[in-house]
Short mmCIF file of C-alpha atoms in Angstrom, two decimals:
data_model
loop_
_atom_site.label_atom_id
_atom_site.label_comp_id
_atom_site.label_asym_id
_atom_site.label_seq_id
_atom_site.Cartn_x
_atom_site.Cartn_y
_atom_site.Cartn_z
CA MET Q 1 10.23 18.70 -63.30
CA THR Q 2 9.94 19.01 -59.59
CA PHE Q 3 12.17 16.93 -57.33
CA VAL Q 4 11.21 16.11 -53.80
CA LYS Q 5 13.95 15.38 -51.46
CA ALA Q 6 13.41 12.02 -49.57
CA THR Q 7 13.97 12.11 -45.82
CA ALA Q 8 14.59 9.14 -43.66
CA PRO Q 9 12.32 8.82 -40.73
CA SER Q 10 13.72 10.03 -37.43
CA ASP Q 11 14.66 7.33 -34.83
CA GLN Q 12 11.58 8.44 -32.76
CA GLU Q 13 9.25 7.97 -35.70
CA ALA Q 14 10.80 4.65 -36.69
CA ALA Q 15 10.34 3.47 -33.10
CA THR Q 16 6.71 4.34 -33.05
CA PRO Q 17 4.39 1.44 -33.57
CA PRO Q 18 1.53 1.63 -36.01
CA PRO Q 19 -2.07 2.42 -34.95
CA GLU Q 20 -4.29 -0.38 -33.83
CA GLY Q 21 -5.09 -2.71 -36.68
CA PRO Q 22 -6.49 -6.10 -37.38
CA GLY Q 23 -3.35 -7.84 -36.15
CA LEU Q 24 -4.03 -7.21 -32.50
CA ALA Q 25 -5.28 -10.36 -30.77
CA PRO Q 26 -8.73 -10.13 -29.11
CA VAL Q 27 -8.94 -10.32 -25.41
CA PRO Q 28 -9.97 -13.85 -24.21
CA TRP Q 29 -12.51 -12.46 -21.84
CA ARG Q 30 -13.88 -15.75 -20.64
CA PRO Q 31 -10.62 -17.16 -19.01
CA VAL Q 32 -9.42 -13.64 -18.04
CA SER Q 33 -12.71 -12.78 -16.35
CA LEU Q 34 -12.92 -16.08 -14.54
CA THR Q 35 -9.43 -15.66 -13.20
CA ALA Q 36 -10.23 -12.15 -11.95
CA ALA Q 37 -13.53 -13.42 -10.45
CA ALA Q 38 -11.69 -16.37 -8.77
CA MET Q 39 -9.21 -13.75 -7.14
CA THR Q 40 -12.01 -12.00 -5.58
CA VAL Q 41 -13.77 -15.08 -4.32
CA CYS Q 42 -10.61 -16.42 -2.81
CA LEU Q 43 -9.96 -13.08 -1.01
CA LEU Q 44 -13.43 -12.87 0.29
CA VAL Q 45 -13.31 -16.51 1.51
CA LEU Q 46 -10.22 -15.71 3.64
CA ALA Q 47 -11.24 -12.13 4.59
CA THR Q 48 -12.30 -12.84 8.09
CA ARG Q 49 -9.52 -15.21 9.08
CA HIS Q 50 -7.09 -13.84 11.83
CA GLY Q 51 -8.45 -10.37 12.11
CA TYR Q 52 -7.99 -6.58 11.47
CA HIS Q 53 -4.54 -5.49 10.39
CA VAL Q 54 -2.93 -2.75 12.55
CA ASP Q 55 -3.38 -0.21 9.73
CA GLU Q 56 -7.01 -1.20 9.14
CA LEU Q 57 -7.78 -0.26 12.78
CA TYR Q 58 -6.44 3.20 12.06
CA THR Q 59 -8.36 3.37 8.83
CA ARG Q 60 -11.56 2.31 10.59
CA ALA Q 61 -11.05 5.11 13.20
CA ALA Q 62 -10.25 7.69 10.43
CA SER Q 63 -13.52 6.80 8.72
CA ARG Q 64 -15.34 8.26 11.74
CA HIS Q 65 -13.38 11.47 11.40
CA LEU Q 66 -13.48 12.24 7.70
CA ALA Q 67 -11.29 15.19 6.56
CA TRP Q 68 -9.64 16.32 3.32
CA GLY Q 69 -6.38 14.82 4.41
CA TYR Q 70 -4.56 13.11 7.24
CA VAL Q 71 -1.05 13.50 8.51
CA ASP Q 72 0.11 10.14 6.97
CA GLN Q 73 -2.27 9.62 3.98
CA PRO Q 74 -4.79 11.24 1.80
CA PRO Q 75 -8.58 10.81 2.53
CA LEU Q 76 -9.78 8.38 -0.16
CA VAL Q 77 -9.31 5.19 1.85
CA ALA Q 78 -11.11 6.60 4.96
CA LEU Q 79 -13.91 7.71 2.80
CA VAL Q 80 -14.22 4.20 1.12
CA ALA Q 81 -14.23 2.60 4.50
CA LYS Q 82 -16.97 4.88 5.62
CA ALA Q 83 -19.04 3.82 2.65
CA GLU Q 84 -18.23 0.05 3.26
CA MET Q 85 -19.45 0.25 6.86
CA ALA Q 86 -22.54 2.06 5.75
CA VAL Q 87 -23.43 -0.68 3.36
CA PHE Q 88 -22.05 -3.83 5.00
CA GLY Q 89 -21.96 -2.80 8.72
CA ASP Q 90 -19.05 -2.54 11.02
CA ASN Q 91 -17.46 -5.93 10.42
CA LEU Q 92 -14.21 -7.26 8.95
CA PHE Q 93 -15.75 -8.96 5.90
CA GLY Q 94 -17.43 -5.75 4.65
CA PHE Q 95 -14.26 -3.90 5.34
CA ARG Q 96 -12.39 -6.03 2.92
CA VAL Q 97 -14.94 -6.11 -0.01
CA VAL Q 98 -13.53 -3.27 -1.90
CA PRO Q 99 -9.93 -4.43 -1.73
CA ALA Q 100 -10.96 -7.80 -3.18
CA LEU Q 101 -12.82 -6.10 -6.07
CA LEU Q 102 -9.82 -3.81 -6.74
CA ALA Q 103 -7.66 -6.87 -6.85
CA SER Q 104 -9.75 -8.37 -9.65
CA LEU Q 105 -9.29 -5.20 -11.65
CA ALA Q 106 -5.48 -5.56 -11.27
CA VAL Q 107 -5.81 -9.12 -12.60
CA LEU Q 108 -7.72 -7.84 -15.65
CA LEU Q 109 -5.15 -5.30 -16.39
CA ALA Q 110 -2.22 -7.75 -16.77
CA PRO Q 111 -3.69 -9.36 -19.94
CA LEU Q 112 -4.50 -5.92 -21.34
CA ILE Q 113 -0.91 -4.86 -20.94
CA ALA Q 114 0.19 -8.12 -22.60
CA ARG Q 115 -2.20 -7.38 -25.45
CA GLU Q 116 -0.76 -3.91 -26.01
CA LEU Q 117 2.73 -5.52 -26.30
CA GLY Q 118 1.53 -7.86 -29.08
CA GLY Q 119 0.62 -10.81 -26.90
CA GLY Q 120 -1.77 -13.20 -28.42
CA SER Q 121 -4.79 -14.91 -26.56
CA ARG Q 122 -2.58 -17.55 -24.89
CA ALA Q 123 -0.06 -14.77 -23.67
CA GLN Q 124 -2.85 -12.77 -22.27
CA THR Q 125 -4.34 -15.82 -20.49
CA LEU Q 126 -0.97 -16.59 -19.04
CA ALA Q 127 -0.64 -12.96 -17.90
CA GLY Q 128 -3.90 -13.25 -16.13
CA PHE Q 129 -2.87 -16.44 -14.47
CA MET Q 130 0.43 -15.02 -13.34
CA ALA Q 131 -1.35 -11.98 -12.10
CA PHE Q 132 -3.57 -14.13 -9.97
CA ALA Q 133 -0.46 -15.96 -8.60
CA SER Q 134 1.47 -12.84 -7.70
CA GLY Q 135 2.03 -11.83 -4.20
CA LEU Q 136 1.20 -8.13 -5.11
CA VAL Q 137 -2.45 -8.81 -5.88
CA MET Q 138 -2.97 -11.05 -2.96
CA TYR Q 139 -1.41 -8.64 -0.40
CA THR Q 140 -3.11 -5.49 -1.66
CA GLY Q 141 -6.42 -7.36 -2.25
CA HIS Q 142 -6.55 -8.77 1.35
CA ILE Q 143 -5.89 -5.67 3.55
CA MET Q 144 -7.81 -2.41 3.36
CA GLY Q 145 -5.42 0.43 2.98
CA THR Q 146 -3.65 2.99 0.67
CA ASN Q 147 -1.93 0.21 -1.24
CA ASN Q 148 -5.13 -1.04 -2.79
CA TRP Q 149 -5.60 2.17 -4.87
CA ASP Q 150 -1.98 3.14 -5.16
CA GLU Q 151 -1.04 -0.15 -6.91
CA LEU Q 152 -4.06 0.01 -9.17
CA SER Q 153 -3.29 3.51 -10.17
CA TRP Q 154 0.32 2.68 -10.97
CA ILE Q 155 -0.61 -0.25 -13.16
CA THR Q 156 -3.39 1.59 -14.92
CA VAL Q 157 -1.24 4.69 -15.66
CA THR Q 158 1.42 2.45 -17.17
CA TRP Q 159 -1.04 0.54 -19.26
CA LEU Q 160 -2.55 3.75 -20.68
CA LEU Q 161 0.89 5.25 -21.51
CA ILE Q 162 1.75 2.05 -23.32
CA ARG Q 163 -1.53 2.07 -25.23
CA MET Q 164 -1.09 5.77 -26.11
CA VAL Q 165 2.47 5.03 -27.51
CA ARG Q 166 1.12 2.24 -29.59
CA THR Q 167 -2.08 3.89 -30.87
CA ARG Q 168 -0.75 7.49 -31.07
CA ASP Q 169 -4.12 8.49 -29.46
CA THR Q 170 -3.26 11.41 -27.28
CA ARG Q 171 -6.83 11.64 -26.03
CA LEU Q 172 -5.72 8.94 -23.48
CA TRP Q 173 -4.04 11.85 -21.63
CA TRP Q 174 -7.59 12.63 -20.32
CA ALA Q 175 -7.88 9.19 -18.76
CA ILE Q 176 -4.41 9.40 -17.38
CA GLY Q 177 -5.24 12.73 -15.76
CA VAL Q 178 -8.23 11.25 -14.04
CA VAL Q 179 -6.35 8.20 -12.77
CA VAL Q 180 -3.54 10.27 -11.52
CA GLY Q 181 -5.89 12.63 -9.73
CA VAL Q 182 -7.82 9.82 -8.03
CA GLY Q 183 -4.63 8.11 -7.15
CA LEU Q 184 -3.19 11.11 -5.44
CA THR Q 185 -6.22 11.15 -3.18
CA ALA Q 186 -5.25 7.71 -1.95
CA LYS Q 187 -1.37 7.84 -1.75
CA TYR Q 188 1.20 10.42 -2.77
CA LEU Q 189 3.76 7.69 -3.89
CA LEU Q 190 2.31 7.83 -7.34
CA VAL Q 191 4.46 10.80 -7.99
CA LEU Q 192 7.47 8.49 -7.92
CA LEU Q 193 6.14 6.47 -10.91
CA LEU Q 194 5.32 9.57 -12.79
CA LEU Q 195 8.75 10.96 -12.40
CA CYS Q 196 10.46 7.75 -13.50
CA LEU Q 197 8.03 7.13 -16.47
CA GLY Q 198 8.42 10.74 -17.48
CA ALA Q 199 12.29 10.56 -17.32
CA GLY Q 200 12.10 7.33 -19.39
CA LEU Q 201 9.96 9.02 -22.08
CA LEU Q 202 12.26 12.14 -22.24
CA VAL Q 203 15.40 10.16 -22.53
CA PHE Q 204 14.32 7.14 -24.63
CA GLY Q 205 11.20 8.47 -26.32
CA PRO Q 206 8.81 8.69 -27.91
CA ARG Q 207 8.96 12.36 -26.77
CA ARG Q 208 6.11 13.30 -29.26
CA VAL Q 209 3.46 12.07 -26.62
CA PHE Q 210 4.21 15.42 -24.84
CA ARG Q 211 3.84 17.53 -27.97
CA THR Q 212 0.06 18.00 -27.59
CA TRP Q 213 -2.09 20.42 -25.69
CA ARG Q 214 -3.77 17.44 -24.09
CA PHE Q 215 -0.70 16.82 -21.95
CA PRO Q 216 -0.82 19.87 -19.93
CA ALA Q 217 -4.56 19.59 -19.91
CA SER Q 218 -4.35 16.23 -18.33
CA VAL Q 219 -1.98 17.65 -15.67
CA GLY Q 220 -4.68 20.25 -15.07
CA VAL Q 221 -7.31 17.61 -14.61
CA ALA Q 222 -5.17 15.65 -12.10
CA VAL Q 223 -4.48 18.84 -10.19
CA VAL Q 224 -8.12 19.75 -10.01
CA ILE Q 225 -9.25 16.32 -8.74
CA ALA Q 226 -6.48 16.21 -6.08
CA SER Q 227 -6.57 19.81 -5.27
CA PRO Q 228 -8.59 19.46 -1.98
CA VAL Q 229 -5.88 17.05 -0.77
CA LEU Q 230 -3.03 19.23 -1.86
CA ILE Q 231 -4.62 22.32 -0.39
CA TRP Q 232 -5.04 20.42 2.98
CA GLN Q 233 -1.44 19.48 2.96
CA ILE Q 234 -0.33 23.01 2.22
CA THR Q 235 -2.56 24.64 4.90
CA HIS Q 236 -1.42 22.07 7.50
CA GLY Q 237 2.27 22.62 7.00
CA MET Q 238 2.96 19.70 4.67
CA PRO Q 239 2.92 16.94 7.44
CA GLN Q 240 3.47 14.36 4.76
CA LEU Q 241 7.05 15.53 4.35
CA GLU Q 242 7.63 15.08 8.07
CA MET Q 243 5.96 11.77 7.98
CA SER Q 244 8.18 10.65 5.02
CA ALA Q 245 11.35 11.86 6.78
CA ALA Q 246 10.32 9.93 9.91
CA LEU Q 247 9.76 6.71 8.03
CA SER Q 248 12.92 7.14 6.19
CA LYS Q 249 14.79 7.54 9.44
CA ALA Q 250 12.92 4.59 11.16
CA LEU Q 251 13.29 2.07 8.39
CA ASP Q 252 16.56 3.14 6.71
CA SER Q 253 18.63 0.27 8.03
CA LEU Q 254 15.78 -2.32 7.40
CA SER Q 255 15.01 -0.84 3.88
CA ARG Q 256 18.57 -1.20 2.84
CA SER Q 257 19.21 -4.65 4.15
CA THR Q 258 15.96 -6.09 2.80
CA PHE Q 259 15.80 -4.13 -0.52
CA VAL Q 260 16.95 -6.87 -2.79
CA PRO Q 261 14.94 -9.61 -0.92
CA MET Q 262 11.81 -7.50 -1.32
CA GLN Q 263 12.33 -7.29 -5.08
CA LEU Q 264 12.31 -11.11 -5.21
CA LEU Q 265 9.46 -11.66 -2.68
CA LEU Q 266 6.42 -9.50 -3.53
CA ILE Q 267 5.85 -10.77 -7.04
CA GLY Q 268 6.79 -14.37 -5.89
CA PHE Q 269 9.87 -16.48 -5.87
CA PHE Q 270 8.76 -18.64 -8.78
CA LEU Q 271 7.78 -15.90 -11.14
CA ASN Q 272 10.93 -13.81 -10.75
CA PRO Q 273 12.36 -15.28 -13.97
CA VAL Q 274 9.23 -14.11 -15.86
CA TRP Q 275 9.21 -10.43 -14.77
CA ILE Q 276 13.03 -10.23 -15.23
CA ALA Q 277 12.51 -11.73 -18.77
CA GLY Q 278 9.89 -8.96 -19.40
CA LEU Q 279 12.38 -6.31 -18.20
CA VAL Q 280 15.30 -7.56 -20.52
CA ALA Q 281 12.87 -7.86 -23.44
CA LEU Q 282 11.61 -4.24 -22.91
CA LEU Q 283 15.25 -3.08 -22.98
CA ARG Q 284 16.53 -5.11 -25.88
CA ARG Q 285 13.82 -6.24 -28.34
CA PRO Q 286 13.84 -4.03 -31.41
CA GLU Q 287 10.07 -4.44 -31.84
CA TRP Q 288 9.55 -3.08 -28.28
CA ARG Q 289 11.80 -0.13 -28.71
CA ALA Q 290 8.98 2.34 -28.30
CA TYR Q 291 8.25 0.94 -24.84
CA ARG Q 292 11.77 1.05 -23.72
CA PHE Q 293 10.82 3.82 -21.38
CA VAL Q 294 8.87 1.37 -19.25
CA GLY Q 295 11.77 -0.90 -19.01
CA TRP Q 296 14.30 1.89 -18.02
CA SER Q 297 11.76 3.24 -15.44
CA TYR Q 298 12.48 0.21 -13.21
CA PRO Q 299 16.32 0.63 -12.74
CA LEU Q 300 15.86 4.31 -12.39
CA MET Q 301 13.33 3.81 -9.59
CA VAL Q 302 15.67 1.29 -7.88
CA VAL Q 303 18.47 3.85 -7.93
CA VAL Q 304 16.28 6.66 -6.53
CA LEU Q 305 14.95 4.40 -3.72
CA LEU Q 306 18.37 3.27 -2.80
CA ILE Q 307 19.68 6.97 -2.64
CA VAL Q 308 16.78 8.20 -0.54
CA GLY Q 309 16.35 4.99 1.56
CA GLY Q 310 13.03 4.09 0.27
CA GLN Q 311 11.43 0.68 0.65
CA GLY Q 312 11.93 -2.22 -1.74
CA ALA Q 313 8.22 -2.83 -1.86
CA TYR Q 314 7.71 0.51 -3.61
CA THR Q 315 8.82 -1.03 -6.99
CA THR Q 316 6.33 -3.92 -6.99
CA ALA Q 317 3.57 -2.38 -9.09
CA LEU Q 318 6.13 -1.60 -11.84
CA GLN Q 319 7.45 -5.15 -11.53
CA TYR Q 320 3.89 -6.28 -12.05
CA VAL Q 321 3.81 -4.53 -15.42
CA LEU Q 322 7.15 -6.27 -16.26
CA LEU Q 323 5.46 -9.55 -15.24
CA ALA Q 324 2.77 -8.97 -17.88
CA ALA Q 325 5.43 -8.15 -20.45
CA GLY Q 326 7.27 -11.32 -19.42
CA ALA Q 327 4.06 -13.44 -20.02
CA VAL Q 328 4.45 -12.46 -23.77
CA VAL Q 329 8.04 -13.53 -23.66
CA VAL Q 330 7.45 -16.93 -22.10
CA ASP Q 331 4.43 -17.60 -24.28
CA ARG Q 332 6.81 -17.42 -27.28
CA TRP Q 333 9.29 -19.56 -25.53
CA ALA Q 334 6.66 -22.19 -24.38
CA ARG Q 335 6.02 -23.79 -27.69
CA SER Q 336 6.09 -27.31 -26.50
CA ALA Q 337 3.77 -29.03 -23.99
CA LYS Q 338 6.81 -29.62 -21.71
CA ARG Q 339 7.78 -25.99 -21.57
CA LEU Q 340 4.15 -24.96 -21.07
CA GLY Q 341 3.96 -27.40 -18.18
CA VAL Q 342 7.05 -25.86 -16.69
CA ILE Q 343 5.45 -22.25 -16.87
CA GLY Q 344 2.09 -23.73 -15.35
CA GLY Q 345 4.03 -25.48 -12.62
CA LEU Q 346 5.96 -22.40 -11.58
CA THR Q 347 2.83 -20.31 -11.65
CA ALA Q 348 1.07 -22.71 -9.47
CA LEU Q 349 3.94 -22.91 -7.07
CA ASN Q 350 4.13 -19.05 -6.90
CA ALA Q 351 0.40 -18.95 -6.16
CA VAL Q 352 0.70 -21.44 -3.24
CA SER Q 353 3.84 -19.88 -1.71
CA SER Q 354 2.53 -16.25 -2.00
CA ALA Q 355 -0.86 -17.23 -0.44
CA ILE Q 356 0.97 -18.93 2.42
CA LEU Q 357 3.05 -15.94 3.18
CA LEU Q 358 0.68 -13.12 2.49
CA LEU Q 359 -2.82 -14.51 3.01
CA PRO Q 360 -4.23 -16.02 6.25
CA THR Q 361 -4.34 -19.54 4.62
CA LEU Q 362 -2.97 -21.39 7.64
CA PRO Q 363 -3.96 -21.41 11.39
CA ILE Q 364 -1.96 -18.58 13.17
CA ASN Q 365 -0.34 -21.05 15.49
CA VAL Q 366 1.20 -22.88 12.41
CA TYR Q 367 2.77 -19.55 11.42
CA ALA Q 368 4.10 -18.97 14.93
CA GLY Q 369 5.42 -22.51 15.39
CA ASN Q 370 7.44 -22.63 12.07
CA PRO Q 371 10.77 -20.73 12.20
CA VAL Q 372 10.77 -19.94 8.50
CA LEU Q 373 7.16 -18.82 8.35
CA SER Q 374 7.40 -16.80 11.63
CA GLY Q 375 10.26 -14.80 10.15
CA MET Q 376 8.79 -14.25 6.63
CA ALA Q 377 5.05 -13.97 7.16
CA ILE Q 378 5.23 -11.10 9.60
CA VAL Q 379 2.10 -9.59 8.02
CA GLN Q 380 0.11 -12.44 9.72
CA PHE Q 381 0.97 -11.31 13.18
CA ASP Q 382 -0.09 -7.71 12.49
CA GLN Q 383 -3.62 -9.18 12.21
CA VAL Q 384 -3.89 -10.96 15.42
CA GLY Q 385 -3.70 -10.22 19.27
CA TRP Q 386 -5.66 -6.93 19.29
CA PRO Q 387 -8.72 -8.27 21.06
CA GLU Q 388 -6.52 -9.97 23.59
CA MET Q 389 -4.63 -6.70 24.14
CA THR Q 390 -8.04 -5.06 24.68
CA ARG Q 391 -9.11 -7.62 27.18
CA GLN Q 392 -5.97 -7.26 29.18
CA VAL Q 393 -6.41 -3.42 29.20
CA GLY Q 394 -10.01 -4.11 30.37
CA ALA Q 395 -8.61 -6.04 33.34
CA VAL Q 396 -6.47 -3.07 34.46
CA TYR Q 397 -9.59 -0.80 34.01
CA ARG Q 398 -11.74 -3.04 36.14
CA SER Q 399 -9.06 -3.02 38.84
CA LEU Q 400 -9.59 0.76 39.36
CA PRO Q 401 -12.13 1.91 41.95
CA THR Q 402 -15.66 2.39 40.55
CA ASP Q 403 -15.69 6.13 41.11
CA GLU Q 404 -12.38 6.53 39.37
CA GLN Q 405 -13.45 4.48 36.34
CA ALA Q 406 -15.89 7.31 35.41
CA HIS Q 407 -12.90 9.73 35.13
CA THR Q 408 -10.60 7.34 33.24
CA VAL Q 409 -9.44 7.27 29.61
CA ILE Q 410 -7.26 4.93 27.57
CA TYR Q 411 -4.19 6.19 25.75
CA GLY Q 412 -2.37 4.24 23.05
CA ASN Q 413 1.16 5.23 22.09
CA HIS Q 414 0.49 4.29 18.52
CA TYR Q 415 -2.76 4.29 16.48
CA GLY Q 416 -3.00 0.55 16.40
CA GLN Q 417 -3.39 0.31 20.09
CA ALA Q 418 -5.95 3.06 20.23
CA GLY Q 419 -7.80 1.67 17.20
CA ALA Q 420 -8.06 -1.74 18.94
CA ILE Q 421 -9.57 -0.21 22.02
CA ASP Q 422 -11.98 1.72 19.83
CA ARG Q 423 -13.05 -1.55 18.14
CA TRP Q 424 -13.33 -4.04 21.03
CA GLY Q 425 -13.30 -1.73 24.00
CA PRO Q 426 -17.22 -1.51 24.15
CA GLU Q 427 -17.28 -5.30 24.61
CA TYR Q 428 -15.31 -4.79 27.88
CA GLY Q 429 -17.07 -1.74 28.92
CA LEU Q 430 -13.97 0.43 28.32
CA PRO Q 431 -14.07 4.31 27.82
CA LYS Q 432 -12.88 6.03 24.73
CA ALA Q 433 -9.31 5.69 23.50
CA TYR Q 434 -7.00 8.37 22.53
CA SER Q 435 -3.63 8.58 20.92
CA GLY Q 436 -1.18 11.48 19.97
CA HIS Q 437 0.21 9.38 17.08
CA ASN Q 438 -0.19 10.93 13.56
CA SER Q 439 -3.82 11.94 12.77
CA TYR Q 440 -5.23 9.99 15.68
CA ALA Q 441 -4.15 13.09 17.62
CA ASP Q 442 -6.93 15.03 15.76
CA PHE Q 443 -9.61 12.40 16.59
CA GLY Q 444 -10.28 13.86 19.99
CA VAL Q 445 -8.74 15.30 23.23
CA PRO Q 446 -9.88 13.92 26.66
CA GLY Q 447 -12.25 16.15 28.51
CA GLU Q 448 -11.17 18.11 31.62
CA ASP Q 449 -13.07 15.64 33.96
CA LYS Q 450 -10.76 12.89 32.76
CA THR Q 451 -8.02 12.65 35.52
CA THR Q 452 -6.88 9.14 35.26
CA VAL Q 453 -5.16 7.52 32.13
CA ILE Q 454 -4.37 3.82 31.34
CA ALA Q 455 -1.38 4.13 28.97
CA ILE Q 456 -0.24 1.51 26.60
CA GLY Q 457 3.39 1.29 25.35
CA VAL Q 458 4.49 4.93 26.38
CA ASP Q 459 7.87 6.04 27.56
CA PRO Q 460 7.34 5.95 31.28
CA LYS Q 461 9.68 8.83 31.98
CA ARG Q 462 8.44 11.20 29.30
CA PHE Q 463 4.70 10.46 29.78
CA GLY Q 464 4.95 10.28 33.57
CA ALA Q 465 6.48 13.79 33.65
CA LEU Q 466 2.96 15.08 32.59
CA PHE Q 467 1.09 13.79 35.58
CA ALA Q 468 1.22 14.03 39.31
CA SER Q 469 1.81 10.27 39.71
CA CYS Q 470 2.27 7.11 37.66
CA GLU Q 471 2.41 3.40 38.52
CA PRO Q 472 3.12 0.37 36.38
CA ARG Q 473 0.29 -2.13 35.99
CA GLY Q 474 1.98 -5.07 34.23
CA ALA Q 475 2.46 -5.50 30.47
CA TYR Q 476 0.55 -7.01 27.44
CA GLU Q 477 1.40 -10.67 27.19
CA ASN Q 478 0.78 -12.92 24.09
CA ASP Q 479 2.10 -16.29 23.18
CA LEU Q 480 2.23 -15.28 19.57
CA PRO Q 481 5.08 -13.18 18.18
CA VAL Q 482 2.94 -10.04 17.91
CA SER Q 483 4.85 -6.73 17.55
CA ASP Q 484 3.20 -5.21 20.72
CA ASP Q 485 4.06 -8.17 23.06
CA GLY Q 486 5.53 -6.80 26.23
CA GLN Q 487 4.22 -3.27 25.82
CA LYS Q 488 3.65 -1.98 29.39
CA PHE Q 489 0.57 -0.61 30.82
CA LEU Q 490 0.87 2.46 33.02
CA VAL Q 491 -1.80 4.07 35.24
CA CYS Q 492 -1.19 7.86 35.63
CA ARG Q 493 -3.31 10.27 37.68
CA GLY Q 494 -3.53 14.11 37.92
CA PRO Q 495 -2.64 15.69 34.69
CA LEU Q 496 -0.39 18.75 35.57
CA LYS Q 497 -1.87 20.91 32.73
CA PRO Q 498 -5.15 21.13 30.99
CA TRP Q 499 -5.44 18.47 28.29
CA PRO Q 500 -5.25 20.68 25.23
CA HIS Q 501 -1.82 21.88 26.51
CA LEU Q 502 -0.68 18.30 27.30
CA TRP Q 503 -1.87 17.30 23.89
CA GLU Q 504 0.69 19.44 22.13
CA GLN Q 505 3.34 17.53 24.01
CA LEU Q 506 1.79 14.06 23.33
CA ARG Q 507 1.23 14.71 19.65
CA TRP Q 508 3.90 12.98 17.47
CA ILE Q 509 4.37 12.18 13.77
CA GLY Q 510 6.27 9.13 12.88
CA PHE Q 511 6.54 5.37 13.23
CA GLN Q 512 6.78 3.08 16.27
CA CYS Q 513 9.33 0.39 15.84
CA PRO Q 514 7.92 -3.30 16.00
CA TYR Q 515 8.59 -5.19 19.12
CA THR Q 516 9.78 -2.08 21.01
CA ALA Q 517 8.07 1.02 22.41
CA GLU Q 518 10.50 3.28 20.57
CA ALA Q 519 8.75 6.00 18.69
CA ILE Q 520 10.77 7.35 15.77
CA THR Q 521 10.23 10.81 14.37
CA ALA Q 522 12.04 13.00 11.82
CA GLU Q 523 14.17 14.41 14.59
CA SER Q 524 15.13 11.03 16.13
CA ALA Q 525 18.93 10.38 16.50
CA LYS Q 526 18.43 6.75 15.07
CA GLY Q 527 16.00 4.52 13.54
CA CYS Q 528 14.62 1.14 14.43
CA ASP Q 529 17.19 -1.47 15.37
#
């Protein structure tokens, strides 16, 4: 007789969910799709209120100077902006179509995450509604920038990992490789998520997901897709590292003081209990033991960001995943009509409050006149005042002698100022704008026949040392609390060196502090006050 020794399954095997079976609830596509479509419609309805965000003015300029990389970001967003303007024309509505569409995809992913965690049709529908009401989707869906693609790639990668753990289908590594590769062409911050999720898997399991040839193959796929971007960074001296150091220096004090408030703000005040419930459940529920790595990724990321002085907003996409998990938790809690009404009320309040703070739902004067809104809805003021600044620069330009105007250029100390002149300058007959800030410095250098400069927001002493003479010409004035209010205008004549030589002294990588003219670089002694 042959005896076979029975062996108990390992902890890792015991924690592994079974493959997909008939018990998995179907996706309620009708309410979920309608919610996602409603997100896009709302964003497009509000797309042209207020105006271009300061970063959008930079992206618009970058789209006219396509490259494999930029000092402060990869090339995908500029390429998409180029395509949008080719299809819709050079207008704000067309510029924001893609962000609105990407937001709808983010809304669709929340129910899919809830489904992978065992959520039924109602839990998935709740996840969709809460995703619609979250500040993350509203903010990234409204403004064209790197966050659109970055947040979507974070959410997608986490969903695919959860699905792979549940189904044991390691072929999903291929999809993860593609998403990571594309995500890295939009923003390098995706590496932070990968490190935290990877550490969570190594420590808490299931580690078997790495024991397949498809894992290194997916890494190869990601590297191949992102290789042009990585090669550009390497061949240009890794300017992203200098940019990251400058941001850390500039925003260190602000990041640390606002870290906790940002954790509570960007998903939304009224949905904080839901994502926190999702976090606790991922850490404690026995049936979710295999997904514990997702829960532990969040506190790990918080610790890393606090150590390096990173911004609190960087965790928001992971909190969004926790929100989807929380929808499963509250669905089981809300068994009575009263409790369901509480959840519905909190979701509605979150949608209204997030829309007021992050979307241009109110007239700009209302934001400016309310002490609470003026302090919390700062993003609103980054989207106004640029045409007025251009008009005032135009007045300085027209005050110059006619023969001198032909030899005049505009210089913006930061890319938003130059981008505004580039967008509205032709309406006032203004010449081309230049800036030494980040990659705007690579968008052009004034010709040798340009002997007069109207400078905006520069350091008079440092900038003036490069010219034979400089004279103040007033300052930008705006009744709204815009960050460039009070920036001084300077008219300088007679560059002391050829422009290419001056450009090496004017080029800078970093961040200009809001409401001041202080430019912070990696070498600065202090950050923004």
